[in-house]
Amino acid sequence: MNEFDLLVVGSANADLVVGVERRPAAGETVLGSDLAVHPGGKGGNQAVAAARLGARTALLARVGDDAHGVLLLDAQRAAGVDTVGVLVGGAPTGVALITVDPSGDNSIVVSPGANARLTPEDIRAAGSLLAAARVVSTQLEIPLDTVAELVRGLRPESRLVLNPSPPAPLPAEVLAACDPLVVNEHEARVILGTDAGDAPEEWARGLLALGPRSVVITLGAEGALTADGTAGSFVRVPSPRVDAVDTTGAGDAFTAALAWRLGLGEDLATAAAYAVRVGAAAVTRKGAQDSYPTADELAPAAAPEVPSP
Ligand code: ADP
């Protein structure tokens, strides 16, 4: 088995997008634009983002034995992702049915399909893939039982990065393995509930109290906040200033870049300083996977980070 810098365990979806003048009400039919089909899903996005930056990346996922599955596998391979861990069959490929109106507001129906059939047994069968990766990155668009089995199957020297999206209550054994737990503002607020507070530093303290070894909170144009539970240090990491065109998939690109750089041995704030450059580059172009930069396309590194109280 090859050595991988990063193993992504997660979802792969075909995003089916139709532009409409007005999103339909109940019982209504509206005509829309030609259909556009884009490769997506948080797992697929993260794997493509890392591979495009130059990380040796593998994806463990499940797609259907259908045309969307072929499209997703092709997109992964074109970016340089090793797809030996992509299982095929059991249900149709996951799809997101997306209608977008002229103001950019959208309505989305997700059919998880094959993603919901990525089982704990599939994780147990992928032991050699798990053993070949320094860092494992996952999200919650696959069953929580599968994520929990992944945590149990990790080698002690492997590092787990978890983006709990869509946010859901997490078992203590999963939280304890996160190094870091990566959330955006929305995910932080859902996980913390009504007592979340208003400052990212408060969210970070609240999240650390749930048990992860470290926490990273992404803050859109403001960059990110890192909180290292062991060192007790909080660092604000500013993002490069860019003209944002489309923020779809920016968090996935950020998290993939962060996970890869942690596996190379960088500390949390240094890895986040790299990841904000990747997230910022991703928002300057339309789409998710289509928007992800190569290492050559990143803005220069910013001035050193500012310690945060
Ligand atoms: P999500 O996509 O999960 O909602 P964020 O919106 O926090 O997550 O974005 C993730 C990262 O993408 C940020 O940490 C930042 O690096 C980058 N980013 C997002 N929006 C912008 C923006 N408007 N300008 C510059 N960078 C951005």
Tab-separated table of C-alpha atoms and ligand atoms in Angstrom:
chain	number	residue	atom	x	y	z
A	1	MET	CA	0.000	0.000	0.000
A	2	ASN	CA	1.211	3.517	-0.837
A	3	GLU	CA	1.899	5.969	1.944
A	4	PHE	CA	-0.639	8.794	1.927
A	5	ASP	CA	-0.342	12.255	3.436
A	6	LEU	CA	-4.102	12.357	3.862
A	7	LEU	CA	-6.980	9.897	3.863
A	8	VAL	CA	-10.400	11.505	3.483
A	9	VAL	CA	-13.329	9.385	4.660
A	10	GLY	CA	-16.600	10.936	3.604
A	11	SER	CA	-19.363	11.652	1.151
A	12	ALA	CA	-19.335	12.002	-2.595
A	13	ASN	CA	-22.358	13.582	-4.283
A	14	ALA	CA	-23.377	14.716	-7.727
A	15	ASP	CA	-24.717	18.275	-7.422
A	16	LEU	CA	-27.544	18.740	-9.958
A	17	VAL	CA	-28.117	22.467	-10.390
A	18	VAL	CA	-30.953	24.242	-12.241
A	19	GLY	CA	-31.356	28.023	-12.402
A	20	VAL	CA	-34.968	29.224	-11.991
A	21	GLU	CA	-36.687	32.620	-12.095
A	22	ARG	CA	-38.585	31.675	-8.953
A	23	ARG	CA	-38.307	28.579	-6.755
A	24	PRO	CA	-41.521	26.528	-7.013
A	25	ALA	CA	-44.142	26.550	-4.228
A	26	ALA	CA	-45.935	23.356	-3.154
A	27	GLY	CA	-47.753	21.775	-6.100
A	28	GLU	CA	-46.198	24.188	-8.590
A	29	THR	CA	-44.030	23.452	-11.653
A	30	VAL	CA	-41.571	26.019	-12.998
A	31	LEU	CA	-39.260	25.825	-16.002
A	32	GLY	CA	-35.551	26.237	-15.399
A	33	SER	CA	-32.205	26.488	-17.165
A	34	ASP	CA	-30.241	23.589	-18.631
A	35	LEU	CA	-29.075	21.152	-15.976
A	36	ALA	CA	-25.494	21.548	-14.703
A	37	VAL	CA	-23.903	18.547	-12.946
A	38	HIS	CA	-20.966	19.187	-10.592
A	39	PRO	CA	-18.939	16.767	-8.471
A	40	GLY	CA	-19.475	17.544	-4.768
A	41	GLY	CA	-20.016	16.107	-1.313
A	42	LYS	CA	-17.776	17.131	1.577
A	43	GLY	CA	-15.522	14.083	1.321
A	44	GLY	CA	-15.082	14.405	-2.421
A	45	ASN	CA	-14.436	18.132	-2.078
A	46	GLN	CA	-11.781	17.687	0.611
A	47	ALA	CA	-9.944	14.988	-1.327
A	48	VAL	CA	-9.828	17.064	-4.515
A	49	ALA	CA	-8.706	20.169	-2.610
A	50	ALA	CA	-5.792	18.345	-0.955
A	51	ALA	CA	-4.669	16.501	-4.082
A	52	ARG	CA	-4.698	19.699	-6.134
A	53	LEU	CA	-2.340	21.293	-3.595
A	54	GLY	CA	0.066	18.383	-4.031
A	55	ALA	CA	-0.889	16.140	-1.083
A	56	ARG	CA	-0.755	12.391	-1.640
A	57	THR	CA	-4.439	11.821	-1.010
A	58	ALA	CA	-6.789	8.841	-0.875
A	59	LEU	CA	-10.593	8.843	-0.591
A	60	LEU	CA	-12.648	6.237	1.265
A	61	ALA	CA	-16.259	6.678	0.146
A	62	ARG	CA	-19.139	4.889	-1.541
A	63	VAL	CA	-20.800	5.751	-4.841
A	64	GLY	CA	-23.486	3.964	-6.860
A	65	ASP	CA	-22.914	1.729	-9.856
A	66	ASP	CA	-24.262	4.446	-12.152
A	67	ALA	CA	-23.284	7.378	-14.356
A	68	HIS	CA	-22.988	9.813	-11.428
A	69	GLY	CA	-20.590	7.412	-9.724
A	70	VAL	CA	-18.417	7.366	-12.845
A	71	LEU	CA	-18.481	11.173	-12.996
A	72	LEU	CA	-17.354	11.449	-9.362
A	73	LEU	CA	-14.584	8.870	-9.746
A	74	ASP	CA	-13.343	10.656	-12.876
A	75	ALA	CA	-13.252	13.988	-11.030
A	76	GLN	CA	-11.231	12.455	-8.189
A	77	ARG	CA	-8.745	10.799	-10.519
A	78	ALA	CA	-8.356	13.934	-12.635
A	79	ALA	CA	-7.304	15.823	-9.476
A	80	GLY	CA	-4.800	13.081	-8.588
A	81	VAL	CA	-6.724	11.371	-5.775
A	82	ASP	CA	-6.111	7.639	-5.254
A	83	THR	CA	-9.561	6.025	-5.534
A	84	VAL	CA	-8.604	2.516	-4.417
A	85	GLY	CA	-10.838	3.083	-1.358
A	86	VAL	CA	-13.927	4.205	-3.255
A	87	LEU	CA	-16.536	1.436	-3.020
A	88	VAL	CA	-19.109	1.068	-5.765
A	89	GLY	CA	-22.708	-0.152	-5.478
A	90	GLY	CA	-25.392	-0.810	-2.878
A	91	ALA	CA	-27.508	2.253	-3.671
A	92	PRO	CA	-27.609	5.097	-6.215
A	93	THR	CA	-24.854	7.695	-5.975
A	94	GLY	CA	-25.715	10.488	-3.542
A	95	VAL	CA	-27.177	13.562	-5.216
A	96	ALA	CA	-28.011	17.117	-4.215
A	97	LEU	CA	-30.936	18.572	-6.178
A	98	ILE	CA	-30.338	22.324	-6.194
A	99	THR	CA	-32.510	25.129	-7.557
A	100	VAL	CA	-31.021	28.623	-7.596
A	101	ASP	CA	-32.966	31.841	-8.205
A	102	PRO	CA	-31.500	35.060	-9.698
A	103	SER	CA	-30.750	36.492	-6.233
A	104	GLY	CA	-28.605	33.423	-5.490
A	105	ASP	CA	-31.008	31.931	-2.920
A	106	ASN	CA	-31.262	28.203	-3.314
A	107	SER	CA	-33.387	25.239	-2.238
A	108	ILE	CA	-31.601	21.924	-1.860
A	109	VAL	CA	-32.794	18.349	-1.453
A	110	VAL	CA	-30.063	15.830	-0.648
A	111	SER	CA	-30.501	12.134	-1.337
A	112	PRO	CA	-27.592	10.518	0.543
A	113	GLY	CA	-27.907	7.276	-1.451
A	114	ALA	CA	-24.640	5.330	-1.368
A	115	ASN	CA	-23.155	7.682	1.272
A	116	ALA	CA	-25.648	6.301	3.801
A	117	ARG	CA	-24.408	2.783	2.951
A	118	LEU	CA	-20.771	3.453	3.867
A	119	THR	CA	-20.835	1.135	6.888
A	120	PRO	CA	-18.653	0.375	9.921
A	121	GLU	CA	-17.892	-2.913	8.140
A	122	ASP	CA	-16.500	-0.932	5.184
A	123	ILE	CA	-14.170	0.861	7.623
A	124	ARG	CA	-13.010	-2.428	9.156
A	125	ALA	CA	-12.305	-3.792	5.657
A	126	ALA	CA	-10.132	-0.748	4.840
A	127	GLY	CA	-7.549	-1.379	7.570
A	128	SER	CA	-4.562	-1.188	5.221
A	129	LEU	CA	-5.747	2.159	3.861
A	130	LEU	CA	-6.139	3.523	7.393
A	131	ALA	CA	-2.685	2.272	8.265
A	132	ALA	CA	-1.181	4.028	5.231
A	133	ALA	CA	-2.268	7.574	6.150
A	134	ARG	CA	-0.726	10.080	8.560
A	135	VAL	CA	-3.885	12.114	8.865
A	136	VAL	CA	-7.516	11.098	8.448
A	137	SER	CA	-10.142	13.736	7.744
A	138	THR	CA	-13.866	13.098	7.982
A	139	GLN	CA	-17.264	14.834	8.156
A	140	LEU	CA	-20.847	13.848	9.019
A	141	GLU	CA	-22.402	13.272	5.598
A	142	ILE	CA	-21.809	9.547	6.267
A	143	PRO	CA	-23.390	7.554	9.142
A	144	LEU	CA	-22.217	8.501	12.653
A	145	ASP	CA	-21.657	4.793	13.425
A	146	THR	CA	-19.171	4.733	10.562
A	147	VAL	CA	-17.338	7.773	11.947
A	148	ALA	CA	-17.226	6.106	15.378
A	149	GLU	CA	-15.773	2.916	13.849
A	150	LEU	CA	-13.170	5.033	12.059
A	151	VAL	CA	-12.128	6.529	15.405
A	152	ARG	CA	-11.760	3.011	16.865
A	153	GLY	CA	-9.722	1.860	13.862
A	154	LEU	CA	-7.169	4.686	13.908
A	155	ARG	CA	-3.559	3.888	14.680
A	156	PRO	CA	-2.321	5.777	17.774
A	157	GLU	CA	0.101	7.767	15.590
A	158	SER	CA	-2.590	8.866	13.100
A	159	ARG	CA	-4.301	12.190	13.592
A	160	LEU	CA	-8.052	12.745	13.144
A	161	VAL	CA	-9.518	15.956	11.762
A	162	LEU	CA	-13.322	16.174	11.996
A	163	ASN	CA	-15.627	18.760	10.481
A	164	PRO	CA	-18.993	17.972	12.134
A	165	SER	CA	-21.126	18.997	9.178
A	166	PRO	CA	-24.075	18.736	9.071
A	167	PRO	CA	-23.830	19.352	12.838
A	168	ALA	CA	-25.077	16.545	15.091
A	169	PRO	CA	-24.510	15.490	18.722
A	170	LEU	CA	-21.216	13.590	18.902
A	171	PRO	CA	-20.321	10.675	21.183
A	172	ALA	CA	-17.568	11.401	23.707
A	173	GLU	CA	-15.195	8.865	22.103
A	174	VAL	CA	-15.419	10.719	18.767
A	175	LEU	CA	-14.943	14.155	20.346
A	176	ALA	CA	-11.933	12.952	22.319
A	177	ALA	CA	-10.202	11.833	19.102
A	178	CYS	CA	-10.571	15.154	17.241
A	179	ASP	CA	-7.305	17.012	16.771
A	180	PRO	CA	-8.747	19.392	15.715
A	181	LEU	CA	-12.517	19.666	15.601
A	182	VAL	CA	-13.068	22.151	12.725
A	183	VAL	CA	-16.288	24.187	12.700
A	184	ASN	CA	-17.698	27.306	11.100
A	185	GLU	CA	-19.821	29.763	13.082
A	186	HIS	CA	-23.076	27.949	12.297
A	187	GLU	CA	-21.708	24.559	13.368
A	188	ALA	CA	-20.206	26.038	16.539
A	189	ARG	CA	-23.555	27.576	17.515
A	190	VAL	CA	-25.527	24.378	16.847
A	191	ILE	CA	-23.111	22.234	18.859
A	192	LEU	CA	-22.905	24.695	21.764
A	193	GLY	CA	-26.621	25.548	21.831
A	194	THR	CA	-28.073	28.685	23.413
A	195	ASP	CA	-25.173	29.368	25.812
A	196	ALA	CA	-22.689	29.738	22.974
A	197	GLY	CA	-21.788	33.398	23.638
A	198	ASP	CA	-20.824	35.876	20.918
A	199	ALA	CA	-17.030	35.801	20.601
A	200	PRO	CA	-15.202	33.041	18.718
A	201	GLU	CA	-12.874	32.705	21.712
A	202	GLU	CA	-15.912	31.828	23.873
A	203	TRP	CA	-17.029	29.238	21.318
A	204	ALA	CA	-13.541	27.762	21.273
A	205	ARG	CA	-13.479	27.481	25.058
A	206	GLY	CA	-16.943	25.877	25.030
A	207	LEU	CA	-15.976	23.408	22.337
A	208	LEU	CA	-12.698	22.460	24.048
A	209	ALA	CA	-14.713	21.690	27.176
A	210	LEU	CA	-16.513	18.972	25.175
A	211	GLY	CA	-13.273	17.037	24.909
A	212	PRO	CA	-11.451	17.505	21.577
A	213	ARG	CA	-7.664	17.936	21.758
A	214	SER	CA	-7.872	21.104	19.678
A	215	VAL	CA	-10.426	23.299	17.908
A	216	VAL	CA	-10.348	25.434	14.764
A	217	ILE	CA	-13.181	27.854	14.026
A	218	THR	CA	-13.427	29.259	10.506
A	219	LEU	CA	-14.654	32.846	10.359
A	220	GLY	CA	-15.290	33.510	6.643
A	221	ALA	CA	-13.483	36.654	5.438
A	222	GLU	CA	-12.022	37.051	8.950
A	223	GLY	CA	-9.980	33.846	8.596
A	224	ALA	CA	-9.862	31.426	11.507
A	225	LEU	CA	-9.257	30.995	15.224
A	226	THR	CA	-7.116	28.094	16.446
A	227	ALA	CA	-7.328	26.759	19.988
A	228	ASP	CA	-4.765	24.204	21.072
A	229	GLY	CA	-6.197	22.424	24.111
A	230	THR	CA	-2.864	20.964	25.209
A	231	ALA	CA	-0.863	24.188	24.924
A	232	GLY	CA	-3.798	26.346	26.097
A	233	SER	CA	-3.080	28.853	23.315
A	234	PHE	CA	-5.579	30.697	21.088
A	235	VAL	CA	-4.416	32.294	17.814
A	236	ARG	CA	-6.386	34.466	15.369
A	237	VAL	CA	-5.300	33.716	11.807
A	238	PRO	CA	-6.361	36.423	9.325
A	239	SER	CA	-7.443	35.474	5.787
A	240	PRO	CA	-5.993	37.220	2.723
A	241	ARG	CA	-8.372	39.949	1.467
A	242	VAL	CA	-9.982	38.826	-1.787
A	243	ASP	CA	-13.052	39.608	-3.889
A	244	ALA	CA	-15.353	36.729	-2.977
A	245	VAL	CA	-17.326	35.384	-5.936
A	246	ASP	CA	-18.721	32.115	-4.512
A	247	THR	CA	-18.008	30.690	-1.062
A	248	THR	CA	-19.356	27.184	-1.863
A	249	GLY	CA	-16.948	24.544	-0.596
A	250	ALA	CA	-14.514	27.050	0.969
A	251	GLY	CA	-14.694	25.302	4.342
A	252	ASP	CA	-13.921	21.935	2.731
A	253	ALA	CA	-10.846	23.373	0.999
A	254	PHE	CA	-9.723	24.995	4.263
A	255	THR	CA	-10.119	21.777	6.254
A	256	ALA	CA	-8.349	19.609	3.672
A	257	ALA	CA	-5.400	22.002	3.528
A	258	LEU	CA	-5.257	22.201	7.331
A	259	ALA	CA	-5.286	18.408	7.701
A	260	TRP	CA	-2.549	17.954	5.112
A	261	ARG	CA	-0.249	20.566	6.669
A	262	LEU	CA	-0.751	19.104	10.166
A	263	GLY	CA	0.359	15.755	8.772
A	264	LEU	CA	3.529	17.404	7.463
A	265	GLY	CA	4.309	18.356	11.063
A	266	GLU	CA	3.224	22.001	11.161
A	267	ASP	CA	1.716	23.331	14.378
A	268	LEU	CA	-1.983	24.242	14.421
A	269	ALA	CA	-1.618	27.999	13.822
A	270	THR	CA	0.949	27.520	11.045
A	271	ALA	CA	-1.230	24.954	9.291
A	272	ALA	CA	-4.246	27.279	9.638
A	273	ALA	CA	-2.215	30.149	8.157
A	274	TYR	CA	-1.733	27.978	5.074
A	275	ALA	CA	-5.379	26.828	5.059
A	276	VAL	CA	-6.810	30.389	5.052
A	277	ARG	CA	-4.825	31.076	1.867
A	278	VAL	CA	-6.453	28.005	0.299
A	279	GLY	CA	-9.949	28.989	1.514
A	280	ALA	CA	-9.464	32.554	0.234
A	281	ALA	CA	-8.343	31.319	-3.194
A	282	ALA	CA	-11.371	28.989	-3.369
A	283	VAL	CA	-13.864	31.862	-2.911
A	284	THR	CA	-12.443	33.814	-5.867
A	285	ARG	CA	-13.884	31.307	-8.370
A	286	LYS	CA	-17.324	29.792	-8.897
A	287	GLY	CA	-18.192	26.282	-7.750
A	288	ALA	CA	-16.678	23.949	-5.171
A	289	GLN	CA	-14.151	21.507	-6.651
A	290	ASP	CA	-13.804	23.686	-9.769
A	291	SER	CA	-12.682	26.596	-7.572
A	292	TYR	CA	-9.858	24.845	-5.717
A	293	PRO	CA	-6.349	26.202	-6.241
A	294	THR	CA	-3.019	24.554	-6.927
A	295	ALA	CA	-0.164	25.537	-4.583
A	296	ASP	CA	1.129	27.961	-7.266
A	297	GLU	CA	-2.133	29.883	-7.222
A	298	LEU	CA	-2.066	30.821	-3.524
A	299	ALA	CA	-1.590	34.386	-2.312
A	300	PRO	CA	1.752	34.960	-0.536
A	301	ALA	CA	1.896	34.029	3.149
A	302	ALA	CA	0.687	36.803	5.499
A	303	ALA	CA	2.518	38.412	8.423
A	304	PRO	CA	2.768	36.259	11.569
A	305	GLU	CA	-0.444	35.556	13.453
A	306	VAL	CA	-1.646	37.652	16.367
A	307	PRO	CA	-1.973	35.849	19.728
A	308	SER	CA	-5.520	36.123	20.978
A	309	PRO	CA	-6.553	36.665	24.625
B	1	ADP	P1	-17.790	27.471	5.460
B	1	ADP	O1	-17.505	27.431	3.987
B	1	ADP	O2	-17.734	26.124	6.101
B	1	ADP	O3	-19.023	28.235	5.840
B	1	ADP	P2	-16.135	29.795	6.110
B	1	ADP	O4	-17.159	30.640	5.439
B	1	ADP	O5	-15.735	30.156	7.491
B	1	ADP	O6	-16.561	28.239	6.140
B	1	ADP	O7	-14.859	29.796	5.161
B	1	ADP	C1	-13.785	28.901	5.312
B	1	ADP	C2	-12.494	29.618	4.984
B	1	ADP	O8	-12.553	30.135	3.632
B	1	ADP	C3	-12.208	30.821	5.863
B	1	ADP	O9	-11.498	30.434	7.018
B	1	ADP	C4	-11.352	31.689	4.940
B	1	ADP	O10	-10.017	31.229	4.898
B	1	ADP	C5	-11.949	31.417	3.575
B	1	ADP	N1	-12.966	32.440	3.224
B	1	ADP	C6	-14.308	32.284	3.250
B	1	ADP	N2	-14.930	33.421	2.863
B	1	ADP	C7	-13.942	34.313	2.582
B	1	ADP	C8	-13.913	35.674	2.117
B	1	ADP	N3	-15.033	36.369	1.881
B	1	ADP	N4	-12.704	36.265	1.941
B	1	ADP	C9	-11.562	35.587	2.180
B	1	ADP	N5	-11.526	34.308	2.617
B	1	ADP	C10	-12.691	33.666	2.814
